[in-house]
mmCIF file of C-alpha atoms and ligand atoms in Angstrom:
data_model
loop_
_atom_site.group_PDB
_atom_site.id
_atom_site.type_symbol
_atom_site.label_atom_id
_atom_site.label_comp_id
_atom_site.label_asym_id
_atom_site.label_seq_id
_atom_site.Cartn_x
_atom_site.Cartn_y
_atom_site.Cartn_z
ATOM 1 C CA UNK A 686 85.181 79.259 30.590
ATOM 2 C CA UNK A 687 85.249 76.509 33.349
ATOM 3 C CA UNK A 688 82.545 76.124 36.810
ATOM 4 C CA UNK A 689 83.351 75.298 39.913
ATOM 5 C CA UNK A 690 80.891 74.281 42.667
ATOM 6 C CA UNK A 691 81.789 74.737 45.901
ATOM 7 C CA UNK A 692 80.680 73.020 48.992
ATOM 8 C CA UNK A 693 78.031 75.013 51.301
ATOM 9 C CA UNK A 694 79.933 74.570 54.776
ATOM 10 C CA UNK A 695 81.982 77.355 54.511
ATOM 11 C CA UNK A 696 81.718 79.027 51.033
ATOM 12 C CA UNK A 697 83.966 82.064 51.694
ATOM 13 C CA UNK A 698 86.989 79.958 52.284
ATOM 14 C CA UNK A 699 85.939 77.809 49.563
ATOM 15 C CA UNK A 700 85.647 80.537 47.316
ATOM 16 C CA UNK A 701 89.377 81.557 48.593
ATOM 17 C CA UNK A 702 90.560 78.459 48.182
ATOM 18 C CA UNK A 703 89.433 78.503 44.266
ATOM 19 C CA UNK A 704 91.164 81.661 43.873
ATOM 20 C CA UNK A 705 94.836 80.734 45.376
ATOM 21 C CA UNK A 706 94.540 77.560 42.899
ATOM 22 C CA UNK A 707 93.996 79.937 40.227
ATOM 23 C CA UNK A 708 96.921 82.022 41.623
ATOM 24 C CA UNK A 709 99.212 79.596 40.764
ATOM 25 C CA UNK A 710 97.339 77.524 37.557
ATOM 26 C CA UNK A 711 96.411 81.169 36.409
ATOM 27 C CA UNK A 712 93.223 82.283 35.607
ATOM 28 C CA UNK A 713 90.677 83.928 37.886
ATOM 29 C CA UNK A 714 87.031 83.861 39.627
ATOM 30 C CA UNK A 715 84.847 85.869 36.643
ATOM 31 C CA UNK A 716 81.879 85.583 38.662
ATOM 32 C CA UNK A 717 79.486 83.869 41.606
ATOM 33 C CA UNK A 718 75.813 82.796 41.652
ATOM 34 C CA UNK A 719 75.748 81.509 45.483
ATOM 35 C CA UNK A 720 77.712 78.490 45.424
ATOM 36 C CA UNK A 721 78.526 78.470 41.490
ATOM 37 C CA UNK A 722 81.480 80.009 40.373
ATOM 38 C CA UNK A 723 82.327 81.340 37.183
ATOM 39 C CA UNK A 724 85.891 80.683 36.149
ATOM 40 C CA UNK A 725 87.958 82.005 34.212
ATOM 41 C CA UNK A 726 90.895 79.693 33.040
ATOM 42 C CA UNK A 727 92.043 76.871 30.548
ATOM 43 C CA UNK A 728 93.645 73.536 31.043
ATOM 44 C CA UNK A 729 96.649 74.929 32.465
ATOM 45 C CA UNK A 730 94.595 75.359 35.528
ATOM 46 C CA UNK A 731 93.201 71.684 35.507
ATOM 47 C CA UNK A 732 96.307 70.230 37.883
ATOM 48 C CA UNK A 733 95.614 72.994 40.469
ATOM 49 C CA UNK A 734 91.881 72.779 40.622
ATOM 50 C CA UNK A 735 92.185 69.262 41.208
ATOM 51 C CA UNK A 736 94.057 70.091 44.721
ATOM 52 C CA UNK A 737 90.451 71.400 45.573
ATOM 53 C CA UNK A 738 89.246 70.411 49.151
ATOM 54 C CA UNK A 739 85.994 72.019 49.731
ATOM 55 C CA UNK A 740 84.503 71.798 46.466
ATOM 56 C CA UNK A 741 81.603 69.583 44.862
ATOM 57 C CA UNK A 742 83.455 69.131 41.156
ATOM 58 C CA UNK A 743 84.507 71.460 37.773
ATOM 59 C CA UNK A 744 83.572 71.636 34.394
ATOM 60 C CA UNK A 745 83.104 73.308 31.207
ATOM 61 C CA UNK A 746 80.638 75.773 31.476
ATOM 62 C CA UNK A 747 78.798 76.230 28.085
ATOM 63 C CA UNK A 748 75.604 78.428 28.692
ATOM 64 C CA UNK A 749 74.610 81.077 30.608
ATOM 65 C CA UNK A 750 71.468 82.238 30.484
ATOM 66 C CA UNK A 751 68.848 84.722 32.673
ATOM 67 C CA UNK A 752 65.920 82.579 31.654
ATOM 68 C CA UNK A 753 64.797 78.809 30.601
ATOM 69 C CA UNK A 754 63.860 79.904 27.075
ATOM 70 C CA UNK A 755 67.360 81.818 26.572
ATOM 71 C CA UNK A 756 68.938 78.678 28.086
ATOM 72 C CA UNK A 757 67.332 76.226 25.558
ATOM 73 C CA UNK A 758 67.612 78.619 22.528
ATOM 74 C CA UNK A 759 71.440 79.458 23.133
ATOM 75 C CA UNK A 760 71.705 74.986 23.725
ATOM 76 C CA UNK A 761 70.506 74.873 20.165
ATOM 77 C CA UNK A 762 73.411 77.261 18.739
ATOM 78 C CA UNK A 763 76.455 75.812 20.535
ATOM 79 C CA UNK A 764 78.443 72.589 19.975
ATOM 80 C CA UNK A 765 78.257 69.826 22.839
ATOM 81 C CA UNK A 766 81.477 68.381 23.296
ATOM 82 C CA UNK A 767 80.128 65.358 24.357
ATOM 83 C CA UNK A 768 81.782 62.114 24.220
ATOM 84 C CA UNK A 769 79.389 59.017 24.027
ATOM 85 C CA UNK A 770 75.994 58.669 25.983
ATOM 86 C CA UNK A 771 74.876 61.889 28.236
ATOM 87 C CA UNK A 772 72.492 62.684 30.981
ATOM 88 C CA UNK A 773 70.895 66.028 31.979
ATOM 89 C CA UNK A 774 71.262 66.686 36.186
ATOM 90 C CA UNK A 775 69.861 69.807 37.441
ATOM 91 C CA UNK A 776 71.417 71.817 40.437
ATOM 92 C CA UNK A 777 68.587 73.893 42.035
ATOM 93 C CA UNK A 778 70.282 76.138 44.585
ATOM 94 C CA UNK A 779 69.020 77.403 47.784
ATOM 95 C CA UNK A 780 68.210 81.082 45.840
ATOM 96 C CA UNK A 781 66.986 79.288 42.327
ATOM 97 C CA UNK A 782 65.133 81.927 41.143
ATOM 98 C CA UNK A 783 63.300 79.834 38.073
ATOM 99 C CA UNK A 784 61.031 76.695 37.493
ATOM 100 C CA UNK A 785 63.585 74.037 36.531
ATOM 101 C CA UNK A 786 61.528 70.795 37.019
ATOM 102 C CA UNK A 787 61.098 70.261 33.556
ATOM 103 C CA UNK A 788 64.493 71.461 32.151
ATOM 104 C CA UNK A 789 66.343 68.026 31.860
ATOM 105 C CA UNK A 790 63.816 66.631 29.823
ATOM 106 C CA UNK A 791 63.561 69.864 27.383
ATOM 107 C CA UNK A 792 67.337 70.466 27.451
ATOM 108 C CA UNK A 793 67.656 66.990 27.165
ATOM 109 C CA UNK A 794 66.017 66.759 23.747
ATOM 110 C CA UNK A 795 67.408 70.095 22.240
ATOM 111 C CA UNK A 796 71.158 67.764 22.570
ATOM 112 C CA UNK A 797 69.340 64.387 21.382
ATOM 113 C CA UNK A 798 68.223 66.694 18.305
ATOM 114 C CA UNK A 799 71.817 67.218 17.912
ATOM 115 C CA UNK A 800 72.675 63.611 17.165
ATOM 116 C CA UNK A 801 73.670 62.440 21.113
ATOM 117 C CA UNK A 802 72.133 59.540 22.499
ATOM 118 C CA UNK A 803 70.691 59.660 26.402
ATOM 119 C CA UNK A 804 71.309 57.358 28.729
ATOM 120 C CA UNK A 805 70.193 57.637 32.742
ATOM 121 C CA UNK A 806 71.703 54.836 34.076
ATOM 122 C CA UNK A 807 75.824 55.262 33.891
ATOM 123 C CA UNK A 808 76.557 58.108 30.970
ATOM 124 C CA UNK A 809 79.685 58.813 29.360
ATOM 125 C CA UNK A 810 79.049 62.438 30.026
ATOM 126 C CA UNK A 811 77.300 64.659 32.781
ATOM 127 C CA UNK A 812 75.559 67.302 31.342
ATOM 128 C CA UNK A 813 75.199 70.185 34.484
ATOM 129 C CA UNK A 814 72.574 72.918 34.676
ATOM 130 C CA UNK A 815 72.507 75.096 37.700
ATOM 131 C CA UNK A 816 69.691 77.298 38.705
ATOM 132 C CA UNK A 817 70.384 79.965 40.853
ATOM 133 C CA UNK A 818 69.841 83.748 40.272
ATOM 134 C CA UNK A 819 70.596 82.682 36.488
ATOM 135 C CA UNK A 820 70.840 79.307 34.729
ATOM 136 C CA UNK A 821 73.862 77.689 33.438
ATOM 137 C CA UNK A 822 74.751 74.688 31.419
ATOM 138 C CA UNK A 823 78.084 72.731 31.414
ATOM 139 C CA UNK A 824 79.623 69.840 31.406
ATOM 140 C CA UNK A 825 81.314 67.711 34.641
ATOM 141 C CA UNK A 826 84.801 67.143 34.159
ATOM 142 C CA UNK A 827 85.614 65.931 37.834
ATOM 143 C CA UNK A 828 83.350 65.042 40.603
ATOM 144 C CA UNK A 829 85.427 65.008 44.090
ATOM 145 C CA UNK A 830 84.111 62.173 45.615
ATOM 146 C CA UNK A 831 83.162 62.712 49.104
ATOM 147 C CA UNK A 832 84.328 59.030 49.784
ATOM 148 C CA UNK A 833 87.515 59.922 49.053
ATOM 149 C CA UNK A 834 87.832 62.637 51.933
ATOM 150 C CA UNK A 835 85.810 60.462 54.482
ATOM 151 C CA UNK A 836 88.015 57.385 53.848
ATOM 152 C CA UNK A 837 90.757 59.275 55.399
ATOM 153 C CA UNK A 838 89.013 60.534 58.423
ATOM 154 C CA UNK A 839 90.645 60.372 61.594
ATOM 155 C CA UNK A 840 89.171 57.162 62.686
ATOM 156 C CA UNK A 841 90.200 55.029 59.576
ATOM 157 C CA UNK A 842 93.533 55.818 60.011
ATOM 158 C CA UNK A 843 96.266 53.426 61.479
ATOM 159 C CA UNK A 844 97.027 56.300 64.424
ATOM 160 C CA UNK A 845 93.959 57.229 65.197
ATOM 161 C CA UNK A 846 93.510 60.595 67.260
ATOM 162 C CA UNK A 847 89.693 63.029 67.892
ATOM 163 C CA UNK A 848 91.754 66.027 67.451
ATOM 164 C CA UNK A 849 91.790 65.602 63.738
ATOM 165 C CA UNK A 850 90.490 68.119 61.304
ATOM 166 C CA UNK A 851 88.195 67.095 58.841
ATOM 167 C CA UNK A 852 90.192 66.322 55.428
ATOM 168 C CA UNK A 853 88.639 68.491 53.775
ATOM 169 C CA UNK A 854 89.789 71.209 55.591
ATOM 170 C CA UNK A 855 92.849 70.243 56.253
ATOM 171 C CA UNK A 856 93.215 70.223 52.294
ATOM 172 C CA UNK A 857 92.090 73.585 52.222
ATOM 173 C CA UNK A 858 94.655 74.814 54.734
ATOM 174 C CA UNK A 859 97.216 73.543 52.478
ATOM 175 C CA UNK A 860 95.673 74.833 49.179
ATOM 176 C CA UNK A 861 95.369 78.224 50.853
ATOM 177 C CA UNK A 862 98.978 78.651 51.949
ATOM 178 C CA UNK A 863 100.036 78.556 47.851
ATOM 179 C CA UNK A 864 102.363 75.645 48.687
ATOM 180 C CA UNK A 865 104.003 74.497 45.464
ATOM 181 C CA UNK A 866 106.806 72.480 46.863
ATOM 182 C CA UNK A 867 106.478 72.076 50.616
ATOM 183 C CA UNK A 868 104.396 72.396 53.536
ATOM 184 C CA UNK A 869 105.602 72.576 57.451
ATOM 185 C CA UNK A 870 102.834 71.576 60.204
ATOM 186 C CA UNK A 871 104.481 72.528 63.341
ATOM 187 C CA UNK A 872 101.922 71.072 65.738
ATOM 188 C CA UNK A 873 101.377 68.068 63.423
ATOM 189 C CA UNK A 874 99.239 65.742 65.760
ATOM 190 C CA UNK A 875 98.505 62.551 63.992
ATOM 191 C CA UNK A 876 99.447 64.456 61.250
ATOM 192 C CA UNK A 877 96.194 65.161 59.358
ATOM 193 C CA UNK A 878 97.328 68.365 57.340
ATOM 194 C CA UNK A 879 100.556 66.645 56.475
ATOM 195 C CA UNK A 880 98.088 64.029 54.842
ATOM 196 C CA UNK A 881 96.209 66.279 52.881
ATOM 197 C CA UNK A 882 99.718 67.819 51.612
ATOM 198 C CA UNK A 883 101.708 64.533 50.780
ATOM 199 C CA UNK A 884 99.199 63.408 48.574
ATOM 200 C CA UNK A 885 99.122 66.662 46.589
ATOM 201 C CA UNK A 886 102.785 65.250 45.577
ATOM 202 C CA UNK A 887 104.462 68.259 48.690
ATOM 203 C CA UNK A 888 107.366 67.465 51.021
ATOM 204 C CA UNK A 889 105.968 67.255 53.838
ATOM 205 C CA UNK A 890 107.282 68.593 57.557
ATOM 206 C CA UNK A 891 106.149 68.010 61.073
ATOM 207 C CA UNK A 892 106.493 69.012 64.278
ATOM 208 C CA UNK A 893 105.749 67.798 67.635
ATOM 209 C CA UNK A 894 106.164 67.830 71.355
ATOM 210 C CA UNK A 895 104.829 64.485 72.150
ATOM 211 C CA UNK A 896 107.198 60.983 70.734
ATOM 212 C CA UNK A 897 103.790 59.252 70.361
ATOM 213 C CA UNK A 898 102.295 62.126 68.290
ATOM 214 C CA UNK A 899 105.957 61.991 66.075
ATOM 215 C CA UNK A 900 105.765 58.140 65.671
ATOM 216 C CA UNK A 901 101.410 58.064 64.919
ATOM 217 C CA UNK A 902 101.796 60.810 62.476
ATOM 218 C CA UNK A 903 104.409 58.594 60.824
ATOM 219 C CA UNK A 904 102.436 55.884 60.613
ATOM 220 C CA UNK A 905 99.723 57.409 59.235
ATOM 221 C CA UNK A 906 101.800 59.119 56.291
ATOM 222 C CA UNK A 907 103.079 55.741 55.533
ATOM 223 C CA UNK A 908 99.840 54.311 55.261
ATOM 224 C CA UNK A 909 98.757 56.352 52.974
ATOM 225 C CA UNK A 910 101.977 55.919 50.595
ATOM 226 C CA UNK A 911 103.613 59.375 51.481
ATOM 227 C CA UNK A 912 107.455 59.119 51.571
ATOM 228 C CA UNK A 913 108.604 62.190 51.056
ATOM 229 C CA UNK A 914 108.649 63.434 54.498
ATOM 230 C CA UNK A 915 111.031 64.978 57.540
ATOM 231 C CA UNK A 916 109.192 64.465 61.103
ATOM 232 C CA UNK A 917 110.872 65.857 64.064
ATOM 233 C CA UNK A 918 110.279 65.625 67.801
ATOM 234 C CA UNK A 919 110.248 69.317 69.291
ATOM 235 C CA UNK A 920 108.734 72.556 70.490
ATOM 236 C CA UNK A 921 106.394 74.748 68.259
ATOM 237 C CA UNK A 922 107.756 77.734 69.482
ATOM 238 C CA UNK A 923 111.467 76.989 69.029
ATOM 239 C CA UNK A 924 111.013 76.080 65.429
ATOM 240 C CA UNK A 925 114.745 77.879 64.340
ATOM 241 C CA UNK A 926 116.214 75.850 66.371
ATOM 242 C CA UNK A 927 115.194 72.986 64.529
ATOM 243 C CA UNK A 928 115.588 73.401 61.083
ATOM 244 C CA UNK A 929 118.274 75.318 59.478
ATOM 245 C CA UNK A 930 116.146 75.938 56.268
ATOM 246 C CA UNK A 931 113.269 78.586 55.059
ATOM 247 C CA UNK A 932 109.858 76.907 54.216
ATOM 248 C CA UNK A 933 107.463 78.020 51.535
ATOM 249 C CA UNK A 934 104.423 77.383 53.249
ATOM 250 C CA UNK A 935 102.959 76.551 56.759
ATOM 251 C CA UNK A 936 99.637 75.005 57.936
ATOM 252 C CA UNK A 937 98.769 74.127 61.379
ATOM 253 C CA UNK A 938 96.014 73.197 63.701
ATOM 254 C CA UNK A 939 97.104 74.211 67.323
ATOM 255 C CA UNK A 940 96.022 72.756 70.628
ATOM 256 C CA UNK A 941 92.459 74.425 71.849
ATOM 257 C CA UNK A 942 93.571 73.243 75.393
ATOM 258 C CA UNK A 943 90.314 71.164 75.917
ATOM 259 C CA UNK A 944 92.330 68.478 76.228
ATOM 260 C CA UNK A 945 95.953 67.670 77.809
ATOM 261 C CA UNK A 946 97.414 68.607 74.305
ATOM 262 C CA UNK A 947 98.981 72.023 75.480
ATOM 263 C CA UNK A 948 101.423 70.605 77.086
ATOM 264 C CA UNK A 949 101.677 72.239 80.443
ATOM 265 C CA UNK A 950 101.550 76.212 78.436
ATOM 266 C CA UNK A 951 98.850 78.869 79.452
ATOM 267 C CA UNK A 952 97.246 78.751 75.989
ATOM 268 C CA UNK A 953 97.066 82.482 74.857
ATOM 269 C CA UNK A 954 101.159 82.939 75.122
ATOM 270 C CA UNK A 955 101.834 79.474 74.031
ATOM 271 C CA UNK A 956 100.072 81.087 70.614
ATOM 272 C CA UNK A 957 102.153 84.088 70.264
ATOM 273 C CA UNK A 958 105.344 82.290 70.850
ATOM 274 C CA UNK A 959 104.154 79.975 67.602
ATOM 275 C CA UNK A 960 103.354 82.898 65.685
ATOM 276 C CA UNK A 961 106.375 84.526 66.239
ATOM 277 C CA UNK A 962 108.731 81.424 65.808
ATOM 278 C CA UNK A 963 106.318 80.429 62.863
ATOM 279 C CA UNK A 964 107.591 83.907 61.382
ATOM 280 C CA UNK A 965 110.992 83.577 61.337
ATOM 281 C CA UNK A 966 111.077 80.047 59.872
ATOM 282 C CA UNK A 967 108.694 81.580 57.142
ATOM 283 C CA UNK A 968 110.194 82.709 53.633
ATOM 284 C CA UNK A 969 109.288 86.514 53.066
ATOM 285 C CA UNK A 970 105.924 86.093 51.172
ATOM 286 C CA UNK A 971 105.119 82.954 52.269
ATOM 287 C CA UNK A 972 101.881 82.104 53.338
ATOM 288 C CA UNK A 973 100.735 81.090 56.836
ATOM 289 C CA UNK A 974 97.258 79.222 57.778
ATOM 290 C CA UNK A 975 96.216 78.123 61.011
ATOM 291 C CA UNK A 976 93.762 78.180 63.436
ATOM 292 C CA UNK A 977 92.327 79.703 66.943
ATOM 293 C CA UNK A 978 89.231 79.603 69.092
ATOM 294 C CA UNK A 979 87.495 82.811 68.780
ATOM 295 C CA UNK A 980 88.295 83.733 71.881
ATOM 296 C CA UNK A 981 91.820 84.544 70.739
ATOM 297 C CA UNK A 982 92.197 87.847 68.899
ATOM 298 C CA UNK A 983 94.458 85.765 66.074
ATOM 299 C CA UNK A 984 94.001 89.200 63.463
ATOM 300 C CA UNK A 985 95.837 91.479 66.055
ATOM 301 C CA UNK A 986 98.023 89.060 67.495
ATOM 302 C CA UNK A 987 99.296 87.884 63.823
ATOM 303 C CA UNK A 988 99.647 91.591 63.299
ATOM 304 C CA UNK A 989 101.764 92.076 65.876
ATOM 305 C CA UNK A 990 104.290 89.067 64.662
ATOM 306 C CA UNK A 991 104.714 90.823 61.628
ATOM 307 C CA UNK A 992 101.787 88.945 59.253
ATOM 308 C CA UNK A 993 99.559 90.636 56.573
ATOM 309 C CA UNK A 994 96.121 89.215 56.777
ATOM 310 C CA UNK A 995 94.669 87.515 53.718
ATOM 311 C CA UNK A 996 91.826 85.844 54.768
ATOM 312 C CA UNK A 997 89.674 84.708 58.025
ATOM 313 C CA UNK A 998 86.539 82.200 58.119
ATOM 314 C CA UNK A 999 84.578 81.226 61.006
ATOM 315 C CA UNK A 1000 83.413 78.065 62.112
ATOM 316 C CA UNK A 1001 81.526 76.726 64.571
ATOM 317 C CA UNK A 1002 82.322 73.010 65.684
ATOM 318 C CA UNK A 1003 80.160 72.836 68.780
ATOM 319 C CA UNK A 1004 78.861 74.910 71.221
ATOM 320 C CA UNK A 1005 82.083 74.777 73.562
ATOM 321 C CA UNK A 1006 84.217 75.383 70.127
ATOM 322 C CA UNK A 1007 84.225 78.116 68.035
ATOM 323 C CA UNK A 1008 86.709 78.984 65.777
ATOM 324 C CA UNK A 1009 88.385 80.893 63.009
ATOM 325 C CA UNK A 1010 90.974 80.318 60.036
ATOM 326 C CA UNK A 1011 93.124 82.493 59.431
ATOM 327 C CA UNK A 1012 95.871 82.844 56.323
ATOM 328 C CA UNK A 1013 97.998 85.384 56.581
ATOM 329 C CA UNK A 1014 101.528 86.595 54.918
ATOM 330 C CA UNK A 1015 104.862 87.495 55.678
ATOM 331 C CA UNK A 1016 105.693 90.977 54.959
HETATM 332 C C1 SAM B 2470 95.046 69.844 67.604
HETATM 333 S S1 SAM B 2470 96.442 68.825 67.537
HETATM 334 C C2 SAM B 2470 96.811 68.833 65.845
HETATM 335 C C3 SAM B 2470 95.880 68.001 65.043
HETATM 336 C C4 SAM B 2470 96.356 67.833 63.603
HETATM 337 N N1 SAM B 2470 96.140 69.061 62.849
HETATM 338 C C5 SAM B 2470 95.684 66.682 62.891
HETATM 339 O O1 SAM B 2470 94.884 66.944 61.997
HETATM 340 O O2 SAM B 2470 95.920 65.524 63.260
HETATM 341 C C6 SAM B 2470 97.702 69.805 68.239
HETATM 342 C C7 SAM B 2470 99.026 69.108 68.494
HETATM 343 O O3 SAM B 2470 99.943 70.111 68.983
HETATM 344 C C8 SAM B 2470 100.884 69.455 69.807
HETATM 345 N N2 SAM B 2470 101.594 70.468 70.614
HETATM 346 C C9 SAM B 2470 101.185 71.104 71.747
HETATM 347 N N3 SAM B 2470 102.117 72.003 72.148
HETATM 348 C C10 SAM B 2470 103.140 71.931 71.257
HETATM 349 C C11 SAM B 2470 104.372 72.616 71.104
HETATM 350 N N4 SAM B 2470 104.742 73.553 71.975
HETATM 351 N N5 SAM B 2470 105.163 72.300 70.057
HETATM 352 C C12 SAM B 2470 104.781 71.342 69.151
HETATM 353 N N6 SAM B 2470 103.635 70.655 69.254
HETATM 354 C C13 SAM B 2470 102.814 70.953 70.276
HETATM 355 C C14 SAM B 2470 100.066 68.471 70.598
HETATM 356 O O4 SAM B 2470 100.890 67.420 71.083
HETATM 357 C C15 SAM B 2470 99.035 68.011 69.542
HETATM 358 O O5 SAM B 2470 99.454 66.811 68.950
#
């Protein structure tokens, strides 16, 4: 059994984007305590979780346990697979429902006993316990360093653009599309999605309507060592006229229209005529995610260009923007 911990920002597309990793490393979501998940998969899924955008790290999980005393009795049974020095760290979750303060230092001892040395400063392994409605016990096998995400934020980048999605997200977008071998961003912007995808080891394509956008977004793939890529200048909602191929997967970030970035289009119709060109350069099954203000009914108006919805998640970015993702699928 392996534990993932998800980020807090916005758990139900976290939890989502756990499950389509485990769609195609196999292996399932066996169970959530608020933002620990119980997982259900071996190393086979190890490659996909490690896509993982809005999540805190994975491990092992060992113990589970409805109260401290069950927790430290069922430590004492097990084997710790731990690999020189360990620490103890305790997760107490917004709904921890038990009195953890003392845990690392009892759990602590109950591995010591077992032969393991402890070390604070630097340990060879993390030993995780998090309280929530229950208690678990595991053991970190990757921490996703949020330095790694904010190192590619929009204003470290050679092109540098506002419109940017967070990386994280962006990652997520990607991860939730099921993209195995490619990803198209039709409204690519500085090309923050394509990013996110390149890096997983996709080809990557982009589209835009501005030559500065095409260029910046090139730029800023380069930088970052992606080289597998085909960038084109165009129009979102001719997108069959551009490429005489199917794609796997699509992510995008459209325009919100608080800026010049629409292009001269009333916003609304500009949107269906993406969805609907979006659809036809889609491969039957393949997944679509993307974005809208909330002021845009995006659940009826995928609907209507022939989409299955899989999933939607809100988010509020300020108070003038308000939005939802959506991932849908072509039927
Ligand atoms: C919000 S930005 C994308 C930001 C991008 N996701 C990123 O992270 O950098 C939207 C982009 O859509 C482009 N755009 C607007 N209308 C378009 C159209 N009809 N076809 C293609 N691109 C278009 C704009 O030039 C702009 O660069």
């Amino acid at each position: 059994m392996l534990y993932v911990e998800i980020l807090g920002s916005l758990p139900e597309m976290a939890v989502d984007e756990v499950r389509a990793m485990l769609e195609l490393g196999g292996g399932e979501i066996a169970g959530r305590d608020y933002l620990f998940l119980k997982v259900n998969a071996d190393e086979k899924a190890f490659p996909f979780l490690e896509r993982l955008g809005l999540a805190h790290e994975y491990g092992k999980l060992l113990v589970e346990a409805s109260s401290i005393e069950e927790l430290l009795d069922k430590a004492k049974e097990i084997e710790w697979p731990i690999k020189g020095t360990f620490k103890v760290d305790t997760e107490t979750m917004a709904n921890c429902g038990h009195e953890v303060t003392d845990l690392p230092g009892k759990l602590g001892a109950v591995i010591h006993a077992k032969g393991f040395k402890v070390k604070l400063s630097k340990p060879d392994t993390l030993v995780r316990v998090y309280c929530g409605e229950k208690i678990y016990a595991g053991i970190r096998l990757r921490f996703f360093d949020p330095k790694d995400f904010e190192g590619r934020k929009a204003h470290h980048r050679p092109f540098f653009r506002p419109i940017s999605l967070h990386p994280r997200i962006s990652r997520a977008l990607v991860n939730l599309t099921k993209a195995r071998e490619e990803i198209l961003d039709p409204m690519m912007g500085a090309g923050g999605i394509l990013m996110e995808a390149g890096l997983l080891g996709l080809k990557v394509y982009g589209v835009d309507i501005k030559p500065e956008m095409v260029e910046g977004a090139e730029m800023n793939l380069r930088h970052y060592g992606i080289r597998d890529y085909v960038l084109k200048l165009g129009d979102a909602t001719r997108l069959e006229e551009l490429f005489d191929k199917r794609f796997e997967a699509i992510a995008t970030d459209p325009p919100y229209g608080t800026s010049a970035t629409l292009a001269g289009r009333r916003r609304e119709e500009l949107y269906r005529e993406v969805l609907e060109s979006i659809h036809t350069v889609l491969e039957p099954g393949g997944r679509l995610a993307i974005a809208f203000p909330t002021s845009f009914d995006g659940e009826a108006e995928g609907e209507k260009a022939g989409f299955r919805l899989v999933g939607k998640y809100y988010q509020r970015v300020h108070k003038s923007l308000e939005r939802y993702f959506y991932v849908f699928e072509k039927v």
